[in-house]
Coordinates of C-alpha atoms and ligand atoms in Angstrom, one line a residue:
M1461 CA 0.0 0.0 0.0
A1462 CA 1.5 3.4 -1.0
I1463 CA 2.2 5.8 1.8
A1464 CA 0.1 8.8 0.9
T1465 CA -2.4 11.4 2.0
I1466 CA -5.6 10.9 -0.1
N1467 CA -8.6 12.9 0.8
P1468 CA -11.5 10.3 1.2
A1469 CA -14.1 13.0 0.5
T1470 CA -12.7 13.7 -3.0
G1471 CA -10.3 10.9 -3.9
E1472 CA -7.6 13.5 -4.5
T1473 CA -4.0 12.5 -3.8
L1474 CA -2.6 15.4 -1.8
E1475 CA 0.9 14.1 -1.0
E1476 CA 2.9 10.9 -1.5
F1477 CA 5.8 9.9 0.8
A1478 CA 8.8 7.8 -0.1
P1479 CA 9.0 4.9 2.3
H1480 CA 11.9 4.9 4.7
G1481 CA 14.6 2.4 3.5
A1482 CA 16.9 0.0 5.3
D1483 CA 19.4 2.7 6.3
R1484 CA 16.8 4.9 7.9
I1485 CA 15.3 1.9 9.7
E1486 CA 18.7 1.0 11.1
E1487 CA 19.3 4.7 12.2
C1488 CA 16.0 4.7 13.9
L1489 CA 16.7 1.5 15.8
G1490 CA 20.1 2.7 16.9
R1491 CA 18.7 6.0 18.1
A1492 CA 15.9 4.2 19.9
Q1493 CA 18.3 2.0 21.7
R1494 CA 20.4 4.9 22.9
A1495 CA 17.3 6.9 23.9
A1496 CA 16.0 3.9 25.9
V1497 CA 19.1 4.0 28.1
Y1498 CA 18.8 7.7 28.6
H1499 CA 15.0 7.8 29.1
R1500 CA 14.9 5.0 31.7
G1501 CA 17.1 7.2 33.8
T1502 CA 14.8 10.2 33.8
S1503 CA 12.5 10.8 36.7
F1504 CA 8.7 10.4 36.8
R1505 CA 8.6 14.2 37.5
E1506 CA 10.4 15.0 34.3
R1507 CA 8.3 12.6 32.2
A1508 CA 5.1 14.0 33.7
E1509 CA 6.3 17.5 32.7
W1510 CA 6.9 16.5 29.1
L1511 CA 3.5 14.7 28.9
T1512 CA 1.8 17.8 30.3
R1513 CA 3.5 19.9 27.7
A1514 CA 2.3 17.4 25.0
A1515 CA -1.2 17.9 26.4
D1516 CA -0.9 21.7 26.1
I1517 CA 0.2 21.4 22.5
L1518 CA -2.6 19.0 21.6
E1519 CA -5.2 21.4 23.2
R1520 CA -3.7 24.5 21.7
E1521 CA -3.4 23.1 18.2
R1522 CA -6.6 20.9 18.2
Q1523 CA -8.3 22.7 15.3
E1524 CA -5.3 22.2 12.9
L1525 CA -4.8 18.7 14.1
G1526 CA -8.5 18.0 13.7
R1527 CA -8.4 19.2 10.1
M1528 CA -5.3 17.0 9.5
M1529 CA -7.2 13.9 10.7
T1530 CA -10.3 14.7 8.7
L1531 CA -8.4 15.4 5.6
E1532 CA -6.5 12.0 5.8
M1533 CA -9.3 9.7 7.0
G1534 CA -12.6 11.5 6.7
K1535 CA -14.0 11.6 10.2
P1536 CA -16.4 14.6 10.9
I1537 CA -14.4 17.6 12.0
A1538 CA -16.0 18.0 15.4
A1539 CA -15.0 14.4 16.3
A1540 CA -11.5 15.0 15.1
V1541 CA -11.0 18.1 17.3
S1542 CA -12.4 16.1 20.3
E1543 CA -9.9 13.3 19.5
A1544 CA -7.0 15.7 20.0
E1545 CA -8.6 16.8 23.3
K1546 CA -9.0 13.2 24.4
C1547 CA -5.3 12.5 23.7
A1548 CA -4.5 15.5 25.9
A1549 CA -6.6 14.0 28.6
A1550 CA -4.7 10.7 28.4
C1551 CA -1.4 12.5 28.7
R1552 CA -2.6 14.5 31.7
Y1553 CA -4.0 11.3 33.3
Y1554 CA -0.7 9.5 33.1
A1555 CA 1.3 12.6 34.0
A1556 CA -0.8 12.8 37.2
N1557 CA -1.0 9.1 38.0
G1558 CA 1.9 7.3 36.3
E1559 CA 4.3 7.4 39.3
R1560 CA 1.6 6.1 41.7
L1561 CA 0.6 3.3 39.3
L1562 CA 4.2 2.1 39.0
A1563 CA 5.2 2.7 42.6
D1564 CA 7.1 -0.2 44.3
E1565 CA 4.8 -2.6 46.1
H1566 CA 6.1 -3.9 49.4
V1567 CA 5.3 -7.5 50.4
E1568 CA 5.7 -8.9 53.9
T1569 CA 7.8 -12.1 53.5
G1570 CA 9.2 -12.7 57.0
D1571 CA 12.9 -12.1 56.6
G1572 CA 14.6 -9.0 55.1
K1573 CA 12.7 -6.8 52.7
S1574 CA 10.7 -7.8 49.6
W1575 CA 9.1 -5.6 47.0
I1576 CA 7.9 -5.6 43.4
A1577 CA 9.4 -2.9 41.1
F1578 CA 8.0 -2.0 37.7
H1579 CA 10.9 -1.2 35.3
P1580 CA 10.6 -0.2 31.6
L1581 CA 11.2 -2.9 29.0
G1582 CA 12.9 -0.6 26.5
V1583 CA 12.0 -0.1 22.8
V1584 CA 8.4 -0.8 21.9
L1585 CA 7.2 -1.0 18.3
A1586 CA 3.6 0.3 17.9
V1587 CA 1.7 -0.7 14.7
M1588 CA -1.4 1.5 14.6
P1589 CA -4.5 1.9 12.5
W1590 CA -6.0 5.0 10.8
N1591 CA -9.4 5.1 12.3
F1592 CA -8.5 7.1 15.4
P1593 CA -5.2 8.3 14.0
F1594 CA -4.2 10.3 17.1
W1595 CA -6.0 8.5 19.9
Q1596 CA -4.8 5.0 19.1
V1597 CA -1.2 6.3 19.2
F1598 CA -1.5 8.4 22.3
R1599 CA -3.3 5.7 24.3
F1600 CA -0.1 3.6 23.7
A1601 CA 2.4 6.4 23.9
A1602 CA 1.3 8.3 27.1
P1603 CA 1.6 5.3 29.5
A1604 CA 4.6 3.7 27.6
L1605 CA 6.7 6.9 27.8
M1606 CA 5.6 7.6 31.3
A1607 CA 6.8 4.1 32.3
G1608 CA 10.2 4.9 30.8
N1609 CA 9.9 3.0 27.5
V1610 CA 10.6 4.5 24.1
G1611 CA 8.4 4.1 21.1
I1612 CA 8.7 3.5 17.4
L1613 CA 5.5 4.1 15.4
K1614 CA 4.6 2.3 12.2
H1615 CA 1.3 4.0 11.5
A1616 CA -1.2 3.0 8.8
S1617 CA -0.1 4.0 5.3
N1618 CA -3.0 6.4 4.7
V1619 CA -2.3 8.7 7.7
P1620 CA 1.4 9.7 7.2
R1621 CA 0.8 13.4 8.1
C1622 CA -0.8 12.4 11.4
A1623 CA 2.1 10.0 12.1
L1624 CA 4.7 12.7 11.5
A1625 CA 2.8 15.3 13.5
I1626 CA 2.6 13.0 16.6
E1627 CA 6.4 12.6 16.5
D1628 CA 6.8 16.3 16.2
I1629 CA 4.4 17.0 19.1
L1630 CA 6.3 14.7 21.5
R1631 CA 9.6 16.2 20.5
R1632 CA 8.4 19.7 21.0
A1633 CA 7.0 18.7 24.3
G1634 CA 10.5 18.0 25.5
F1635 CA 11.0 14.2 25.1
A1636 CA 14.6 13.6 24.1
E1637 CA 15.7 12.7 20.6
G1638 CA 14.8 9.1 19.7
V1639 CA 12.3 8.6 22.6
F1640 CA 9.4 8.6 20.1
Q1641 CA 10.1 8.1 16.3
T1642 CA 7.9 7.6 13.3
L1643 CA 8.9 5.3 10.6
L1644 CA 7.1 5.6 7.2
I1645 CA 7.2 2.0 6.2
G1646 CA 4.9 -0.7 4.8
A1647 CA 3.5 -3.7 6.8
K1648 CA 6.2 -6.0 5.3
E1649 CA 8.9 -4.3 7.3
V1650 CA 7.2 -5.0 10.6
E1651 CA 8.5 -8.6 11.0
G1652 CA 12.2 -7.7 10.7
I1653 CA 11.8 -4.9 13.3
I1654 CA 10.1 -7.1 15.8
A1655 CA 12.9 -9.7 15.4
D1656 CA 15.6 -7.0 15.9
R1657 CA 17.4 -7.6 19.2
R1658 CA 17.1 -3.9 20.1
V1659 CA 13.2 -4.1 20.1
A1660 CA 11.8 -5.5 23.4
A1661 CA 8.0 -5.6 22.6
V1662 CA 5.3 -4.8 20.1
T1663 CA 1.8 -3.5 20.3
L1664 CA -0.7 -3.6 17.4
T1665 CA -4.1 -2.2 17.0
G1666 CA -5.8 -3.3 13.8
S1667 CA -7.5 -6.2 12.0
E1668 CA -7.5 -9.8 13.1
G1669 CA -5.2 -10.8 10.2
A1670 CA -2.6 -8.2 11.1
G1671 CA -2.9 -9.2 14.8
R1672 CA -2.3 -12.9 14.0
S1673 CA 0.8 -12.1 11.9
V1674 CA 2.3 -9.7 14.5
A1675 CA 1.5 -12.1 17.4
A1676 CA 3.1 -15.0 15.5
T1677 CA 6.3 -13.0 14.9
A1678 CA 6.4 -11.8 18.5
G1679 CA 5.9 -15.4 19.7
K1680 CA 8.7 -16.7 17.4
N1681 CA 11.0 -14.1 18.9
L1682 CA 9.8 -14.4 22.5
K1683 CA 8.8 -10.7 22.6
K1684 CA 6.1 -9.3 24.8
S1685 CA 3.0 -8.3 22.7
V1686 CA -0.4 -6.7 23.0
V1687 CA -2.9 -6.9 20.2
E1688 CA -6.2 -4.9 20.1
L1689 CA -8.2 -6.2 17.2
G1690 CA -11.6 -6.1 15.6
G1691 CA -15.0 -6.4 17.2
S1692 CA -18.6 -7.1 16.3
D1693 CA -20.1 -5.6 19.4
P1694 CA -23.6 -6.5 20.5
F1695 CA -26.1 -3.8 21.7
I1696 CA -28.9 -5.6 23.5
V1697 CA -32.3 -4.0 24.1
M1698 CA -34.5 -5.6 26.7
P1699 CA -38.2 -4.8 27.5
S1700 CA -37.4 -2.5 30.5
A1701 CA -35.0 -0.3 28.5
D1702 CA -35.5 3.4 28.3
M1703 CA -36.4 3.3 24.6
E1704 CA -35.8 6.9 23.7
S1705 CA -32.3 6.8 25.2
A1706 CA -31.6 3.4 23.8
V1707 CA -32.5 4.3 20.2
K1708 CA -30.6 7.6 20.3
T1709 CA -27.5 6.0 21.7
A1710 CA -27.8 3.0 19.3
V1711 CA -27.6 5.4 16.3
T1712 CA -24.5 7.2 17.7
A1713 CA -22.9 3.9 18.8
R1714 CA -23.2 2.5 15.3
M1715 CA -22.4 5.6 13.2
I1716 CA -19.5 7.1 15.3
N1717 CA -16.4 7.7 13.2
N1718 CA -18.4 7.0 10.0
G1719 CA -19.1 3.5 11.4
Q1720 CA -15.4 2.7 11.6
S1721 CA -14.8 2.1 15.3
C1722 CA -13.7 -1.2 16.8
I1723 CA -16.1 -0.7 19.7
A1724 CA -19.0 0.5 17.5
A1725 CA -22.2 -1.3 18.3
K1726 CA -22.6 -3.5 15.2
R1727 CA -25.3 -6.1 16.1
F1728 CA -28.5 -4.8 17.6
I1729 CA -30.1 -7.7 19.5
V1730 CA -33.7 -6.7 20.4
H1731 CA -36.2 -8.5 22.6
T1732 CA -39.4 -9.3 20.6
E1733 CA -41.6 -7.4 23.0
V1734 CA -39.9 -4.1 22.1
Y1735 CA -38.7 -5.0 18.6
D1736 CA -41.0 -2.7 16.7
A1737 CA -40.8 0.1 19.3
F1738 CA -37.0 0.1 18.8
L1739 CA -36.7 -0.6 15.1
K1740 CA -39.1 2.0 13.6
P1741 CA -37.4 5.1 15.2
F1742 CA -34.0 3.5 14.8
V1743 CA -34.4 3.2 11.0
E1744 CA -35.9 6.7 10.8
R1745 CA -33.0 8.2 12.6
V1746 CA -30.4 6.3 10.6
S1747 CA -32.0 7.4 7.3
A1748 CA -32.1 11.0 8.4
L1749 CA -28.4 11.3 9.1
R1750 CA -26.7 14.2 7.3
V1751 CA -24.1 12.6 5.0
G1752 CA -21.6 14.9 3.4
D1753 CA -18.3 16.8 3.6
P1754 CA -16.7 15.9 6.9
M1755 CA -15.1 19.4 7.1
Q1756 CA -18.6 20.9 7.5
S1757 CA -19.6 21.0 11.1
A1758 CA -23.2 20.0 10.3
T1759 CA -22.1 16.7 8.8
E1760 CA -23.0 13.6 10.8
L1761 CA -21.6 10.9 8.5
G1762 CA -18.5 11.4 6.2
P1763 CA -16.9 9.1 3.7
L1764 CA -15.2 5.8 4.5
A1765 CA -11.4 6.1 4.8
T1766 CA -10.5 4.4 1.6
A1767 CA -12.2 3.2 -1.6
A1768 CA -11.1 -0.4 -0.7
I1769 CA -12.9 -0.3 2.6
R1770 CA -16.1 1.1 1.0
D1771 CA -16.0 -1.6 -1.6
E1772 CA -15.5 -4.4 0.9
L1773 CA -18.5 -3.1 2.9
A1774 CA -20.6 -2.9 -0.2
E1775 CA -19.8 -6.5 -1.0
Q1776 CA -20.6 -7.7 2.6
V1777 CA -24.0 -6.0 2.4
E1778 CA -24.8 -7.3 -1.1
R1779 CA -23.9 -10.9 -0.1
S1780 CA -26.0 -10.6 3.1
V1781 CA -29.0 -9.4 1.1
A1782 CA -28.5 -12.2 -1.5
A1783 CA -28.5 -14.6 1.5
G1784 CA -31.9 -13.4 2.5
A1785 CA -31.3 -10.4 4.9
Q1786 CA -33.9 -7.6 4.7
L1787 CA -32.6 -4.2 3.7
L1788 CA -34.6 -1.6 5.7
T1789 CA -32.7 1.5 4.5
G1790 CA -29.6 2.4 2.5
G1791 CA -27.5 -0.5 1.0
K1792 CA -25.7 1.4 -1.8
R1793 CA -22.6 3.3 -2.6
I1794 CA -23.3 7.0 -3.0
E1795 CA -22.4 8.0 -6.6
G1796 CA -20.0 10.8 -7.3
T1797 CA -16.5 11.6 -5.8
G1798 CA -15.4 10.3 -2.4
N1799 CA -15.9 7.0 -0.6
Y1800 CA -19.4 7.6 0.5
Y1801 CA -21.8 4.8 1.5
E1802 CA -25.4 5.1 2.6
P1803 CA -26.3 4.6 6.2
T1804 CA -27.8 1.2 6.2
V1805 CA -30.0 -1.1 8.4
L1806 CA -30.3 -4.9 7.8
A1807 CA -32.7 -7.2 9.6
D1808 CA -33.8 -10.9 9.5
I1809 CA -30.2 -11.9 8.9
P1810 CA -29.6 -15.6 8.2
G1811 CA -26.7 -17.4 9.8
N1812 CA -24.8 -17.8 6.6
A1813 CA -24.8 -14.0 5.8
P1814 CA -21.6 -12.0 6.3
A1815 CA -23.7 -9.5 8.5
Y1816 CA -24.4 -12.4 10.9
D1817 CA -21.0 -12.8 12.3
Q1818 CA -18.4 -10.8 10.4
E1819 CA -17.2 -7.3 11.4
L1820 CA -18.9 -4.7 9.2
F1821 CA -16.5 -1.7 9.3
G1822 CA -18.8 1.1 8.1
P1823 CA -22.3 2.6 8.6
V1824 CA -24.3 -0.6 8.5
A1825 CA -26.4 -1.9 11.5
S1826 CA -27.5 -5.5 11.7
V1827 CA -30.7 -6.1 13.8
F1828 CA -31.6 -9.4 15.4
R1829 CA -34.9 -10.4 17.1
V1830 CA -34.7 -12.5 20.3
T1831 CA -37.3 -14.0 22.6
N1832 CA -35.5 -14.1 25.9
I1833 CA -32.3 -13.3 27.8
E1834 CA -30.7 -16.7 27.1
E1835 CA -31.1 -16.2 23.4
A1836 CA -29.9 -12.6 23.7
I1837 CA -26.7 -13.8 25.4
S1838 CA -26.2 -16.6 22.9
V1839 CA -26.5 -14.3 19.9
A1840 CA -24.2 -11.7 21.6
N1841 CA -21.6 -14.4 22.2
G1842 CA -22.1 -16.0 18.7
T1843 CA -19.1 -14.4 17.0
V1844 CA -15.4 -15.0 17.2
F1845 CA -15.0 -11.5 18.6
G1846 CA -15.2 -10.3 22.2
L1847 CA -14.4 -6.6 22.5
G1848 CA -17.2 -4.5 23.9
A1849 CA -20.9 -5.0 24.7
S1850 CA -23.8 -2.7 25.6
A1851 CA -26.9 -4.0 27.3
W1852 CA -30.0 -2.0 28.0
T1853 CA -32.2 -3.1 30.9
T1854 CA -33.2 -1.7 34.3
V1855 CA -33.8 -5.2 35.7
E1856 CA -31.0 -5.9 38.2
S1857 CA -30.9 -9.7 37.7
E1858 CA -30.6 -9.2 33.9
Q1859 CA -27.8 -6.7 34.4
E1860 CA -25.9 -9.2 36.5
R1861 CA -26.3 -12.0 33.9
F1862 CA -25.1 -9.7 31.1
V1863 CA -22.1 -8.7 33.1
R1864 CA -21.2 -12.3 34.0
E1865 CA -22.1 -14.1 30.8
I1866 CA -21.1 -11.9 28.0
E1867 CA -17.7 -12.8 26.5
A1868 CA -16.2 -9.4 26.1
G1869 CA -13.5 -7.2 27.5
L1870 CA -15.9 -4.4 28.2
V1871 CA -19.6 -4.5 29.2
F1872 CA -21.6 -1.3 29.6
I1873 CA -25.1 -1.3 31.0
N1874 CA -27.5 1.4 29.8
G1875 CA -24.7 3.2 28.0
M1876 CA -22.4 3.3 25.0
V1877 CA -19.1 1.5 25.1
A1878 CA -16.3 4.0 25.1
S1879 CA -12.7 4.2 26.2
D1880 CA -11.6 6.2 29.2
P1881 CA -7.9 6.8 30.3
R1882 CA -8.8 5.6 33.8
L1883 CA -10.2 2.2 32.8
P1884 CA -8.6 -0.7 31.1
F1885 CA -9.5 -1.3 27.5
G1886 CA -9.1 -4.5 25.4
G1887 CA -10.8 -7.7 24.2
V1888 CA -11.0 -11.4 24.5
K1889 CA -11.3 -14.2 21.8
S1890 CA -10.3 -12.9 18.4
S1891 CA -10.5 -9.3 19.6
G1892 CA -7.0 -9.8 20.9
Y1893 CA -5.2 -9.8 24.3
G1894 CA -3.6 -7.5 26.7
R1895 CA -5.0 -4.2 28.0
E1896 CA -4.4 -0.5 27.3
L1897 CA -5.2 2.5 29.6
G1898 CA -5.7 2.6 33.3
E1899 CA -3.4 0.8 35.7
F1900 CA -3.4 -2.4 33.6
G1901 CA -2.4 -0.5 30.5
I1902 CA 0.7 1.1 32.0
R1903 CA 1.8 -2.3 33.4
E1904 CA 1.8 -4.1 30.1
F1905 CA 5.2 -2.9 29.0
V1906 CA 7.2 -3.2 32.2
N1907 CA 9.4 -5.7 33.8
I1908 CA 7.6 -6.8 36.9
K1909 CA 10.8 -7.2 38.9
T1910 CA 10.8 -9.2 42.2
V1911 CA 13.4 -7.8 44.6
R1912 CA 14.4 -9.4 47.9
V1913 CA 17.0 -7.9 50.2
M1914 CA 17.8 -10.4 52.9
S1915 CA 19.6 -9.6 56.1
P1916 CA 22.9 -11.6 56.0
S1917 CA 22.2 -13.5 59.1
S1918 CA 18.8 -14.8 57.9
S1919 CA 19.9 -15.6 54.3
K1920 CA 19.0 -19.1 53.3
S1921 CA 18.8 -20.8 49.9
S1922 CA 15.7 -22.4 48.5
E1923 CA 15.8 -25.6 46.5
T1924 CA 12.5 -25.0 44.8
E1925 CA 11.9 -22.5 41.9
Ligands
NAP2556 P1 -5.1 -3.2 9.5 O1 -5.2 -3.4 8.0 O2 -4.9 -4.4 10.3 O3 -4.0 -2.1 9.7 C1 -3.6 -1.7 11.0 C2 -2.1 -1.5 11.0 O4 -1.4 -2.8 10.8 C3 -1.6 -0.6 9.9 O5 -0.5 0.1 10.3 C4 -1.1 -1.6 8.8 O6 -0.2 -1.1 7.9 C5 -0.6 -2.7 9.7 N1 -0.6 -4.1 9.1 C6 -1.5 -4.6 8.3 N2 -1.2 -5.9 8.0 C7 -0.1 -6.2 8.7 C8 0.7 -7.3 8.8 N3 0.4 -8.5 8.2 N4 1.8 -7.3 9.6 C9 2.1 -6.1 10.3 N5 1.4 -5.0 10.2 C10 0.3 -5.0 9.4 O7 -6.4 -2.6 10.1 P2 -7.3 -1.4 9.5 O8 -8.2 -2.0 8.4 O9 -6.4 -0.3 9.2 O10 -8.1 -1.1 10.8 C11 -9.4 -1.6 11.0 C12 -9.4 -2.7 12.0 O11 -8.7 -2.4 13.2 C13 -10.8 -3.2 12.3 O12 -10.8 -4.6 12.4 C14 -11.0 -2.6 13.7 O13 -12.0 -3.2 14.5 C15 -9.6 -2.7 14.3 N6 -9.4 -1.8 15.4 C16 -9.3 -2.3 16.7 C17 -9.2 -1.5 17.8 C18 -9.1 -2.0 19.2 O14 -8.7 -1.3 20.1 N7 -9.4 -3.2 19.4 C19 -9.1 -0.1 17.6 C20 -9.2 0.4 16.3 C21 -9.4 -0.5 15.2 P3 -0.6 -0.6 6.4 O15 -1.5 0.5 6.6 O16 0.7 -0.2 5.9 O17 -1.2 -1.8 5.8

């Protein structure tokens, strides 16, 4: 895939970038290794200062950064500006809490002193997707740099300006040369970098296929890895749900980021008693969405990020309809320039249709009718994914069952699944492993070091491991 900025709203190529070659990759790895030695010796106070300055820059420049995101991947401008703000919030969270989250933990073991220390691993490669081109990177970088690691970013090939801007922001914030570098490279270079002895770990956010490939390489080289992959999140509506709120949230939860979010609600599982009460206003609201130029603040749904993504989505919908799914609205590419696709709702989806269990990465909602909570849980768990889930009910016993029985990394009751710097984020099953954000996120790329300092008189050896 060429490394280029192509406006998804017009199809115009605005800039092409020559990929970095072997010499540049070697330089980057050498610099990262040197920076890792320096950066691990800096104090939490210094790192917090640099992260706070990064937050200041993100907030000050949010309008320009927002326009850059929208131009490269098509998200509505207001959401792009908020994304810059959310990155600032993550930087501030780890600046304020990083030291506490990584403080030594003392353990009473009888003789001498014992504690657990959390030391940085070193150079971490981050392979990132285009859909939240700033947020995905900052949610890795803020905790990783605060923990004393250094980062190398291989961003998606369609967001090179964002990739370079992030490196620039962190440098201007005060992080030393080499602490965070962007490499403009294709996916085929990733394997060699993971294998390089100077790289300690890798994190990937992206598709299941890319996750399997990176996890396999990491495994072969015995490198720590975190993979955050796709999802086909359920949104369950039970009879006691506040219908107005459920419908309104359902539309936002599906259409956020032009339908291209890993934690977007993708499958709407509705109890038969409230099926019609949910479906009619849901379809009306979806059809009424304002589709158009993402640079205009009134636009609710912009183009898909690339023509290939739009074409794949169109094919998944066509095959689902051919298999017997009912098309309630939308279902077509929008003619003209740009990668636009109509906001779409499918219902009565048979088990062999792509919309039944594949991830549909665009503005297409799949609706399922169920007759009881057992069936709702079974449909919710009926895909290979397990990222997020949203369930709408005011009945406490139902809430408890959803929390306990849904196979997902995040379960939200009466609300939309969203990430929050204070809470761990990640999936199970084919949605990946490991966690980002919160305390668990900052502890992914650390050496959890056991330290025992014995008093000489009490020192004794153990024959077991
Ligand atoms: P993608 O094709 O997997 O790309 C993601 C990144 O991986 C890009 O930098 C890409 O580089 C690279 N890549 C692709 N194939 C690779 C391989 N075999 N080895 C190493 N690197 C590889 O994903 P996408 O289509 O851009 O993003 C959408 C997917 O990401 C969806 O499935 C979505 O659900 C998932 N996602 C998950 C989360 C989460 O937190 N769980 C968040 C956002 C998105 P190139 O661009 O150069 O190909």
